[in-house]
Coordinates of C-alpha atoms and ligand atoms in Angstrom, one line a residue:
X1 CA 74.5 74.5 93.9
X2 CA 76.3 78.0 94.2
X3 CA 74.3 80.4 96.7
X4 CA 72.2 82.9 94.7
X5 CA 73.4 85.4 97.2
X6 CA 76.9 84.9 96.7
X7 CA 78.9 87.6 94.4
X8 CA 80.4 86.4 91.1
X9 CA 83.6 87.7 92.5
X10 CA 85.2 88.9 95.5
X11 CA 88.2 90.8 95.8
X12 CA 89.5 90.5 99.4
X13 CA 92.4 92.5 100.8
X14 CA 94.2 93.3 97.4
X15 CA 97.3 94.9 98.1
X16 CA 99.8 95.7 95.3
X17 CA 103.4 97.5 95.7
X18 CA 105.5 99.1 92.9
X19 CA 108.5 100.4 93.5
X20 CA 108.4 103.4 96.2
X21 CA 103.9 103.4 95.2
X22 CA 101.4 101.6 97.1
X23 CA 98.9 101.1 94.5
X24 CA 96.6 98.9 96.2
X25 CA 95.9 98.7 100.0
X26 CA 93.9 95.8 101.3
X27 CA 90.9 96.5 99.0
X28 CA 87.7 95.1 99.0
X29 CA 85.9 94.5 96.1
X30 CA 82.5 92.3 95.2
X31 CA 80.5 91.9 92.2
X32 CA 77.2 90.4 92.2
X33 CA 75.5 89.1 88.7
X34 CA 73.4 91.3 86.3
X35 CA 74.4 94.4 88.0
X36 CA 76.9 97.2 86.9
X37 CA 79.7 98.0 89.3
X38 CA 81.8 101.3 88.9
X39 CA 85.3 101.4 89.9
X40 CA 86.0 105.5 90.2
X41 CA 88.8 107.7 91.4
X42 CA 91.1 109.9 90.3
X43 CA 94.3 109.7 88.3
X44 CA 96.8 106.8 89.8
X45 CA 93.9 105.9 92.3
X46 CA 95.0 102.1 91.9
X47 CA 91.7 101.4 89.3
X48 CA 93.4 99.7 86.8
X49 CA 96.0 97.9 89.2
X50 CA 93.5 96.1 90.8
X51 CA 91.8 94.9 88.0
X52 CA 94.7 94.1 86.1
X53 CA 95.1 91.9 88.9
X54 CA 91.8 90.3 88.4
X55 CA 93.0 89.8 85.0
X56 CA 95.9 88.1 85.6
X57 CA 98.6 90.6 84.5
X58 CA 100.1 91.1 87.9
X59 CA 100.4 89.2 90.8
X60 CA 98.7 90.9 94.3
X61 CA 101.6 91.1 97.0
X62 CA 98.7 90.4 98.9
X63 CA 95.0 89.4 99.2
X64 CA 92.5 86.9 97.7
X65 CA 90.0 86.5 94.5
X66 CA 87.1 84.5 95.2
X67 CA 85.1 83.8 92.2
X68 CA 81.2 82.3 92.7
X69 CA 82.7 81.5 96.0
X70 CA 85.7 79.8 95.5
X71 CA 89.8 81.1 95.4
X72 CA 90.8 81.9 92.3
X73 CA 94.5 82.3 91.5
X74 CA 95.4 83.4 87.8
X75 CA 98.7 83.8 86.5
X76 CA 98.0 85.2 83.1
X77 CA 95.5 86.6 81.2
X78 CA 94.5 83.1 79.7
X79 CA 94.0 81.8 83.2
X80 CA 91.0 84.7 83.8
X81 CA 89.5 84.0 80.6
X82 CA 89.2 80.8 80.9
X83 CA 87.2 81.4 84.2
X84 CA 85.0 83.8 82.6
X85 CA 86.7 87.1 83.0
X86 CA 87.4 89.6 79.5
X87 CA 88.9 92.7 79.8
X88 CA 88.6 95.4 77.8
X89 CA 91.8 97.8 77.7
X90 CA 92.1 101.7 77.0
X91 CA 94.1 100.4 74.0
X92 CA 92.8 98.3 72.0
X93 CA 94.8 94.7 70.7
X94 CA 93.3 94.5 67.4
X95 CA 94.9 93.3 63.8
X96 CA 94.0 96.1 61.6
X97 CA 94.3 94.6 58.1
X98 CA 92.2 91.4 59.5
X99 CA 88.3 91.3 59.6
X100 CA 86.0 91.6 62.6
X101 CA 85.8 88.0 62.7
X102 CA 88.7 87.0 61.9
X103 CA 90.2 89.3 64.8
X104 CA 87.4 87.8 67.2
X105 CA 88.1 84.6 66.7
X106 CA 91.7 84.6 66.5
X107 CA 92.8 83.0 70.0
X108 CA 89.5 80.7 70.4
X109 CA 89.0 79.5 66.4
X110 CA 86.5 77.0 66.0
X111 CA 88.4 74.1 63.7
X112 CA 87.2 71.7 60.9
X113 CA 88.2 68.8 61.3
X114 CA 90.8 70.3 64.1
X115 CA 92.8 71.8 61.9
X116 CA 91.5 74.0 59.7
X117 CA 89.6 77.4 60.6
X118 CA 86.1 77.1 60.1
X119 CA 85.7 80.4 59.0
X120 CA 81.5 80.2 58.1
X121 CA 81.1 78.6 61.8
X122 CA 83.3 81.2 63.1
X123 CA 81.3 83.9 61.3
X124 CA 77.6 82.7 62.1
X125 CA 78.7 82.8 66.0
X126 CA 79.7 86.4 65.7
X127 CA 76.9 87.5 64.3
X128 CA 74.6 85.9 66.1
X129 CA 76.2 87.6 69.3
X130 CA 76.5 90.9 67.6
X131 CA 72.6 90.7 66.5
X132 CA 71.9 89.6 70.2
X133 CA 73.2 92.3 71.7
X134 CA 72.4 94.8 69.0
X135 CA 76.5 95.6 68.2
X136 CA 75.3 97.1 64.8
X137 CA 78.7 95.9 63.4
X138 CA 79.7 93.8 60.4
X139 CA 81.5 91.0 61.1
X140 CA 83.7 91.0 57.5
X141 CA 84.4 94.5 57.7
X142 CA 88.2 95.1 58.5
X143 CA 89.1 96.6 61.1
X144 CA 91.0 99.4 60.0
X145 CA 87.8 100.2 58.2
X146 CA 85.7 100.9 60.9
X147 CA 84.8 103.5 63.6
X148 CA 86.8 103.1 67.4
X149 CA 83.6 103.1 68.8
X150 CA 83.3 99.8 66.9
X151 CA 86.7 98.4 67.2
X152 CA 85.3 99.1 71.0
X153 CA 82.7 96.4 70.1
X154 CA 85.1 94.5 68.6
X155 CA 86.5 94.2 71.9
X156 CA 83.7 93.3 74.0
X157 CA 82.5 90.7 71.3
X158 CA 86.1 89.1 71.6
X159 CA 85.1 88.3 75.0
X160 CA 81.7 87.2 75.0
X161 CA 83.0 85.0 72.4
X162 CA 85.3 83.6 74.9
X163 CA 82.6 82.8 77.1
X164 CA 83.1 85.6 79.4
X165 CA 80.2 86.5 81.7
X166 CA 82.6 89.1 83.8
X167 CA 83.8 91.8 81.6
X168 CA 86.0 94.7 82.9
X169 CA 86.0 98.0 80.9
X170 CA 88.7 100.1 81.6
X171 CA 88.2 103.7 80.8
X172 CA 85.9 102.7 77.5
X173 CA 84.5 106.0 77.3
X174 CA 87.9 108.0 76.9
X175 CA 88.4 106.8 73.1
X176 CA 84.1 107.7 72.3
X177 CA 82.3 110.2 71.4
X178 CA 79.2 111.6 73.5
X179 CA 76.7 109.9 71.0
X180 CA 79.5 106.2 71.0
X181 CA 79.0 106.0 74.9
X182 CA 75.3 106.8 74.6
X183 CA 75.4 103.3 72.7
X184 CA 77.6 101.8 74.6
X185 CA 75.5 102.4 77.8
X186 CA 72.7 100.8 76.1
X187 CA 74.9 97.7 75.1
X188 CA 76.4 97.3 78.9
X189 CA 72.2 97.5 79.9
X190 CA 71.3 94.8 77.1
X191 CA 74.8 92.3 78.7
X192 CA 73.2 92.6 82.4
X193 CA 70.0 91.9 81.7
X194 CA 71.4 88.7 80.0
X195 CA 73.5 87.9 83.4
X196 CA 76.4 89.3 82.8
X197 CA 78.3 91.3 85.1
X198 CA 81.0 94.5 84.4
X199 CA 83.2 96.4 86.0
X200 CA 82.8 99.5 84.8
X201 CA 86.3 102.1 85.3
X202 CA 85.7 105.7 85.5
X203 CA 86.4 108.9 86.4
X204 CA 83.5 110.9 85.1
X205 CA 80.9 111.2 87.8
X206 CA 78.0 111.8 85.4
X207 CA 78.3 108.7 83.4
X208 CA 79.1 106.4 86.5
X209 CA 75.6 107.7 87.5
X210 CA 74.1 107.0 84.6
X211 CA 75.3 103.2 83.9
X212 CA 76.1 101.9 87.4
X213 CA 74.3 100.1 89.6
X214 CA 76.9 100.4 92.6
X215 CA 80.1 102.6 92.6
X216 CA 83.2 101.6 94.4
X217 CA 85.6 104.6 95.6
X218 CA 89.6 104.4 95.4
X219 CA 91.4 107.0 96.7
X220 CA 95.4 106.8 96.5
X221 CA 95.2 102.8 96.3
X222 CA 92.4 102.8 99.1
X223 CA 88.9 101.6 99.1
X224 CA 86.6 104.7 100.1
X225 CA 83.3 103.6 99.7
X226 CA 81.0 101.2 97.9
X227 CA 77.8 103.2 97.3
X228 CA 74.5 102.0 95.3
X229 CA 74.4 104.6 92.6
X230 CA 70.5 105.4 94.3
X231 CA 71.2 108.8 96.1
X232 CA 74.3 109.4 95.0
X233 CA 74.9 112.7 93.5
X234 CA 77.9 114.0 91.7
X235 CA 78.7 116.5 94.7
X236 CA 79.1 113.4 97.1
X237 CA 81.1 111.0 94.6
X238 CA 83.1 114.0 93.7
X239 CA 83.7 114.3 97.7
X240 CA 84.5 110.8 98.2
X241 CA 87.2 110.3 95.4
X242 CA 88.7 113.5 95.9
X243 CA 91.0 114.7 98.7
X244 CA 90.0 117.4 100.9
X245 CA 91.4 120.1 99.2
X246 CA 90.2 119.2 95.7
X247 CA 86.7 118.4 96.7
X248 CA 86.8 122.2 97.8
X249 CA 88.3 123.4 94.6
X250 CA 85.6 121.1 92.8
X251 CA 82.7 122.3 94.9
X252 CA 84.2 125.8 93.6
X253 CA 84.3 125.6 90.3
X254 CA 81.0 123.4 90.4
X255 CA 79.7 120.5 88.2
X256 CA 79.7 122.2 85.0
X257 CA 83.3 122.0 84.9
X258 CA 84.1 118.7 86.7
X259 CA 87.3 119.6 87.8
X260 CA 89.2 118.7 90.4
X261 CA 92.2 119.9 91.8
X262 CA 94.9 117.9 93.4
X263 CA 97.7 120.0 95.9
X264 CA 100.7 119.5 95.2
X265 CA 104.0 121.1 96.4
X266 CA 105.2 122.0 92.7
X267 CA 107.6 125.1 92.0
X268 CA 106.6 128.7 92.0
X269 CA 104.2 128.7 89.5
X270 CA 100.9 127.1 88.4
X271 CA 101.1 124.0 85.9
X272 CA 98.1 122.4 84.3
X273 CA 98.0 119.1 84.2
X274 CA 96.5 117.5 81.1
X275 CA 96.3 112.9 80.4
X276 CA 98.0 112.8 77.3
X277 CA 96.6 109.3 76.7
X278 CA 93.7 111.1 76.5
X279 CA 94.0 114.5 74.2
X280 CA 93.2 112.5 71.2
X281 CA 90.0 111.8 71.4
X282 CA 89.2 115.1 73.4
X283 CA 88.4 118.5 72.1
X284 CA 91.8 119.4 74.3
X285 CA 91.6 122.8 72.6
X286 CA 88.2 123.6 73.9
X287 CA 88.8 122.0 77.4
X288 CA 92.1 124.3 77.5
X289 CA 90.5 127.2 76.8
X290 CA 87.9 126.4 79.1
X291 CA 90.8 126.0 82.3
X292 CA 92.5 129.3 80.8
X293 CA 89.2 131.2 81.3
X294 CA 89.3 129.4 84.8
X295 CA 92.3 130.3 85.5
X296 CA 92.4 134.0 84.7
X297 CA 88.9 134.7 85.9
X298 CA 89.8 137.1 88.3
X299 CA 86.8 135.9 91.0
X300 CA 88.1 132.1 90.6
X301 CA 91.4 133.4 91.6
X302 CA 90.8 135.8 94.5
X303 CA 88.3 133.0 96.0
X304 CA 91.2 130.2 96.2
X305 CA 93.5 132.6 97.5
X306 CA 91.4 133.7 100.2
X307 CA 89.7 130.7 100.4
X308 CA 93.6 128.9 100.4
X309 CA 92.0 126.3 98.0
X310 CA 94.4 126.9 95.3
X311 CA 97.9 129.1 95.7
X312 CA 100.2 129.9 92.4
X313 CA 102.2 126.5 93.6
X314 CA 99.2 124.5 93.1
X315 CA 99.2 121.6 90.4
X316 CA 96.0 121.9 88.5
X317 CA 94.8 118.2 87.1
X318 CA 92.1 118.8 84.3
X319 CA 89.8 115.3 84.9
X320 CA 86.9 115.8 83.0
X321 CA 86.7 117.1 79.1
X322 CA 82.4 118.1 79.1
Ligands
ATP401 N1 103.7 98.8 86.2 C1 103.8 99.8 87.1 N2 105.0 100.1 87.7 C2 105.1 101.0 88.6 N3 104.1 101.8 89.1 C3 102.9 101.5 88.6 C4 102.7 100.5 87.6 N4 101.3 100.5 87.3 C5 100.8 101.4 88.1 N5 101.7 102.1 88.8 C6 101.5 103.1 89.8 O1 100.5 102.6 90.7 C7 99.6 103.7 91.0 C8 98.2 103.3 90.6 O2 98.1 103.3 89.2 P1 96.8 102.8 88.3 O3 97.3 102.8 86.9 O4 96.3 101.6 88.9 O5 95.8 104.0 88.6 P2 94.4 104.3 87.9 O6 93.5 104.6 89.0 O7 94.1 103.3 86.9 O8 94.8 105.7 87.2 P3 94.3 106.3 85.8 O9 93.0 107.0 86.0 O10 95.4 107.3 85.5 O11 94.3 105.2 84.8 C9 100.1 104.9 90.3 O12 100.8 105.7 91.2 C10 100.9 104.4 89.2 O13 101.9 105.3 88.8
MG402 MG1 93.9 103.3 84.8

């Protein structure tokens, strides 16, 4: 019988090249069950890397999974799933013209007579997950039809369905809005108190605080820290994930505006940075004018200079859209 002290999953030495990026270096990683466990760090921190790993999408150059004690070696998505693992991407694969159900069930369709789709069958499990874990969602509503904080559910259902009982979120909260993450929070709560355990992908300090139980720092494909979120504050996250400089600029500009700013060695004038994947489902126009009134403020600008935080060749990275 498996050691109740021993994690779900270990991650042990992960190290992952791409061409001229180390985006993973011998990092450490270990989930326990029932808890939540934040993965933060910037932009290109190696988050998703590593668990796309994990997931069976790429192959570590290095480095070994352990899952409930024991090496685990998956070559494909299918080969993580059927261990227990669902992953929940910052794009979603749904069928848009198909139902919920229909688009839960598609690659694990319970069969009549083992052939034909037992739609009813398919239908009652669903919904009996959904009203288990309070997903408020109907499961013959079409998918085009229906909200992306639900298509979100959709998602998560899709693997519980599977059997999961590890489930990775990457980024979920980039595609909702303040009130859809408020809900989604209390649907990550209901899945650990059931024994399940997520990974949790972030860069927004405040919400790691609110939903994790432990937070696990990558800093340019490096494991940081692994902190329990108890005493953490956004000041020392923001000081862990960041690189000297920008944890200055960030302390700077303070909280409010979650920003952080990366150096960079750009050309003679200052860029802002902005994740496209992200100005969708951002009020970009509001979090622009918010970095213009940054920028021009004439005290922000005489403090970096004389402070040397932030010179006209700086490359300003917008991270957090409040
Ligand atoms: N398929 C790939 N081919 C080449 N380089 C890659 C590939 N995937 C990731 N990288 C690089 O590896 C590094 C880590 O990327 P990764 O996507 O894991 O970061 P991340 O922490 O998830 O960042 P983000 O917050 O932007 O999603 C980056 O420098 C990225 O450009
Ligand atoms: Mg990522």
């Amino acid at each position: 019988m498996a050691d109740p002290d021993t994690p779900v999953l270990e991650l042990r030495g992960i190290t992952k090249r791409f061409p001229g990026v180390l985006a993973n270096d011998r990092v450490d990683f270990d989930l326990r069950r029932g808890e939540v466990h934040a993965l933060l760090g910037e932009n290109g921190a190696g988050k998703s890397t590593l668990m796309n790993i994990l997931y069976g999408l790429y192959r570590p150059d290095d480095g070994e999974i352990l899952l409930n004690g024991a090496p685990a070696d998956f070559t494909s998505p299918h080969g993580a799933i059927a261990a227990g693992i669902g992953m929940v991407h910052q794009h979603f694969m749904l069928i848009p013209v198909m139902t919920v159900a229909e688009n839960i069930v598609l690659a694990a369709e319970p069969r009549r007579n083992g052939v034909l789709l037992d739609t009813a069958a398919a239908e009652r499990r669903v919904r009996e997950l959904a009203d288990q874990f309070k997903f408020h969602i109907d499961p013959h509503a079409k998918v085009q039809a229906i909200t992306v904080g639900q298509q979100q559910r959709v998602e998560i259902l899709k693997a519980l369905y599977r059997g999961a009982d590890i489930l990775i979120l990457d980024e979920p909260t980039a595609v909702l809005t303040p009130q859809e993450a408020v809900e989604l929070f209390e649907i990550l709560k209901r899945l650990v108190a059931d024994g399940m355990s997520v990974i949790f992908i972030s860069h927004k300090l405040n919400e790691v605080l609110d939903v994790a139980d432990r937070i696990t720092v990558l800093r340019r494909g490096e494991k940081v820290d692994t902190v329990p979120r108890e005493g953490a504050t956004e000041r020392s996250l923001a000081t862990l994930i960041a690189t000297r400089r920008s944890a200055a600029c960030h302390h700077a500009i303070g909280a409010d505006y979650s920003i952080l700013c990366s150096a960079c060695d750009g050309p003679g004038e200052t860029r802002v940075g902005v994740d496209r994947s992200r100005r969708e489902n951002q009020t970009l126009s509001s979090g622009l004018s918010r970095l213009c009134r940054i920028l021009t403020a004439a005290s922000w600008r005489e403090r970096c200079r004389t402070k040397g935080w932030l010179t006209p060749s700086s490359f300003v990275a917008l991270r957090h859209w409040n």
